Every structure is written in C-alpha cells, then in structure tokens.
C-alpha cells in the first residue's frame, strides 16, 4: 500500500489552513492508506496528476477540495512513499510546483528545495557582476 509522508516544511503552514482544508488533507491521507498506487492514479476524487513543465519530474498534485491542491513528490526509487510538500490554492499549485526542485543532501540526508525558475533568472545577473568584480 502506498503511504503519504509529510515534509517538515508542510507542517509550518498546516495550522494556518482553514479547517475544511485540513479535513481534506486528512481525507487524502486516508486514501493513500486504503488504495493501491494504480487505484490512486485512477481515483477521480483524488485526481493525482503530473505537473506540466515541472523542474522536478516527480512533482504531482492531488485534489484536497474544489479550491485547494496538495503538491506531492511521487516516488522514483521503486518505493510507494509519496511526500506531501505543500497545500496551495488550486490555480497557484501548478505554478508553485513547476518552479521547485527537491534533492537529498548527500552529507546531511536532509531534503533540500530550490526555486529553479528564480535561480535561472538571477544567474545571468550574478555571472555579469562576477565578471566585472575586482
């Protein structure tokens, strides 16, 4: 059975979510405990879907309710553990998810996240400044 794990960063914003949204998170967690991975992928209520043009190919979203989506990392290591990293308003979820890349720090084993789009925008400016620096 698949499992839904929660990133530490997720809990920082969880308490600020409205009660119906928090209830939706709990319902999504229950589905992960009850369904197989193929059933999760077919479930019309959860609506697990890939994020187009995502910097991280593991990025998926799930329906929390009609207005909110959960952003999850799908497993790519043969396991069945999905990681919930954020819950965002529906329209913002895809943009938020597409910009981020998650990796594991090889020294600390901590999960690291980078906003790839912001880095891409800043890099040319920083390279130019570095080239003219004394």
GROMACS .gro file of C-alpha atoms in nm:
model
  134
    1UNK     CA    1   0.000   0.000   0.000
    2UNK     CA    2   0.122   0.350  -0.074
    3UNK     CA    3   0.199   0.591   0.205
    4UNK     CA    4   0.170   0.967   0.225
    5UNK     CA    5   0.459   1.120   0.417
    6UNK     CA    6   0.473   1.485   0.516
    7UNK     CA    7   0.768   1.720   0.464
    8UNK     CA    8   0.870   1.916   0.773
    9UNK     CA    9   0.807   2.236   0.577
   10UNK     CA   10   0.446   2.129   0.521
   11UNK     CA   11   0.369   2.143   0.893
   12UNK     CA   12   0.483   2.506   0.910
   13UNK     CA   13   0.180   2.610   0.704
   14UNK     CA   14  -0.069   2.339   0.804
   15UNK     CA   15  -0.206   2.518   1.112
   16UNK     CA   16  -0.281   2.828   0.905
   17UNK     CA   17  -0.508   2.632   0.670
   18UNK     CA   18  -0.882   2.660   0.725
   19UNK     CA   19  -1.049   2.364   0.894
   20UNK     CA   20  -1.219   2.230   0.576
   21UNK     CA   21  -0.880   2.229   0.401
   22UNK     CA   22  -0.716   2.046   0.693
   23UNK     CA   23  -1.002   1.793   0.679
   24UNK     CA   24  -0.931   1.747   0.308
   25UNK     CA   25  -0.567   1.673   0.385
   26UNK     CA   26  -0.676   1.402   0.631
   27UNK     CA   27  -0.913   1.251   0.373
   28UNK     CA   28  -0.633   1.244   0.115
   29UNK     CA   29  -0.407   1.072   0.368
   30UNK     CA   30  -0.674   0.807   0.424
   31UNK     CA   31  -0.698   0.738   0.051
   32UNK     CA   32  -0.324   0.676   0.039
   33UNK     CA   33  -0.368   0.423   0.320
   34UNK     CA   34  -0.661   0.245   0.154
   35UNK     CA   35  -0.578   0.234  -0.218
   36UNK     CA   36  -0.303   0.081  -0.427
   37UNK     CA   37  -0.086   0.306  -0.646
   38UNK     CA   38  -0.284   0.218  -0.963
   39UNK     CA   39  -0.608   0.288  -0.774
   40UNK     CA   40  -0.469   0.624  -0.657
   41UNK     CA   41  -0.385   0.713  -1.016
   42UNK     CA   42  -0.740   0.626  -1.127
   43UNK     CA   43  -0.924   0.784  -0.833
   44UNK     CA   44  -1.145   1.067  -0.960
   45UNK     CA   45  -1.174   1.231  -0.618
   46UNK     CA   46  -0.800   1.249  -0.552
   47UNK     CA   47  -0.714   1.334  -0.912
   48UNK     CA   48  -0.340   1.262  -0.884
   49UNK     CA   49  -0.177   1.433  -1.182
   50UNK     CA   50   0.163   1.534  -1.315
   51UNK     CA   51   0.267   1.898  -1.331
   52UNK     CA   52   0.343   2.018  -1.683
   53UNK     CA   53   0.687   2.170  -1.738
   54UNK     CA   54   0.790   2.090  -1.381
   55UNK     CA   55   1.156   2.133  -1.288
   56UNK     CA   56   1.120   1.811  -1.085
   57UNK     CA   57   0.972   1.524  -1.285
   58UNK     CA   58   0.839   1.366  -0.964
   59UNK     CA   59   0.609   1.661  -0.895
   60UNK     CA   60   0.237   1.578  -0.876
   61UNK     CA   61  -0.075   1.744  -0.739
   62UNK     CA   62  -0.374   1.594  -0.560
   63UNK     CA   63  -0.717   1.739  -0.501
   64UNK     CA   64  -0.776   1.849  -0.142
   65UNK     CA   65  -1.109   2.016  -0.225
   66UNK     CA   66  -1.250   2.221  -0.512
   67UNK     CA   67  -1.024   2.516  -0.433
   68UNK     CA   68  -0.704   2.363  -0.288
   69UNK     CA   69  -0.447   2.112  -0.416
   70UNK     CA   70  -0.174   1.924  -0.240
   71UNK     CA   71   0.170   1.922  -0.401
   72UNK     CA   72   0.338   1.583  -0.368
   73UNK     CA   73   0.660   1.422  -0.480
   74UNK     CA   74   0.595   1.084  -0.638
   75UNK     CA   75   0.845   0.808  -0.564
   76UNK     CA   76   1.113   0.738  -0.824
   77UNK     CA   77   1.305   0.481  -0.623
   78UNK     CA   78   1.070   0.185  -0.651
   79UNK     CA   79   0.902   0.261  -0.319
   80UNK     CA   80   0.540   0.363  -0.275
   81UNK     CA   81   0.601   0.662  -0.046
   82UNK     CA   82   0.464   0.994  -0.170
   83UNK     CA   83   0.576   1.312   0.005
   84UNK     CA   84   0.329   1.595   0.063
   85UNK     CA   85   0.531   1.916   0.049
   86UNK     CA   86   0.263   2.187   0.036
   87UNK     CA   87  -0.107   2.265   0.010
   88UNK     CA   88  -0.177   2.561  -0.217
   89UNK     CA   89  -0.481   2.728  -0.373
   90UNK     CA   90  -0.578   2.538  -0.686
   91UNK     CA   91  -0.460   2.784  -0.951
   92UNK     CA   92  -0.135   2.861  -0.770
   93UNK     CA   93  -0.044   2.497  -0.705
   94UNK     CA   94   0.076   2.424  -1.058
   95UNK     CA   95   0.294   2.735  -1.079
   96UNK     CA   96   0.438   2.671  -0.732
   97UNK     CA   97   0.510   2.307  -0.811
   98UNK     CA   98   0.663   2.371  -1.154
   99UNK     CA   99   0.929   2.603  -1.012
  100UNK     CA  100   1.071   2.375  -0.744
  101UNK     CA  101   1.333   2.101  -0.747
  102UNK     CA  102   1.378   1.870  -0.449
  103UNK     CA  103   1.701   1.682  -0.379
  104UNK     CA  104   1.856   1.500  -0.087
  105UNK     CA  105   2.176   1.646   0.056
  106UNK     CA  106   2.433   1.365   0.038
  107UNK     CA  107   2.614   1.480   0.354
  108UNK     CA  108   2.320   1.554   0.585
  109UNK     CA  109   2.048   1.343   0.415
  110UNK     CA  110   1.819   1.646   0.453
  111UNK     CA  111   1.563   1.733   0.190
  112UNK     CA  112   1.661   2.049   0.000
  113UNK     CA  113   1.435   2.257  -0.220
  114UNK     CA  114   1.534   2.513  -0.480
  115UNK     CA  115   1.323   2.755  -0.679
  116UNK     CA  116   1.477   2.671  -1.015
  117UNK     CA  117   1.300   2.949  -1.206
  118UNK     CA  118   1.430   3.217  -0.967
  119UNK     CA  119   1.783   3.077  -0.992
  120UNK     CA  120   1.759   3.079  -1.373
  121UNK     CA  121   1.654   3.445  -1.366
  122UNK     CA  122   1.928   3.553  -1.124
  123UNK     CA  123   2.219   3.357  -1.270
  124UNK     CA  124   2.290   3.585  -1.572
  125UNK     CA  125   2.293   3.893  -1.349
  126UNK     CA  126   2.525   3.727  -1.098
  127UNK     CA  127   2.757   3.600  -1.371
  128UNK     CA  128   2.778   3.951  -1.517
  129UNK     CA  129   2.854   4.100  -1.175
  130UNK     CA  130   3.117   3.834  -1.108
  131UNK     CA  131   3.287   3.900  -1.442
  132UNK     CA  132   3.330   4.269  -1.361
  133UNK     CA  133   3.423   4.224  -0.995
  134UNK     CA  134   3.784   4.304  -0.896
   0.00000   0.00000   0.00000
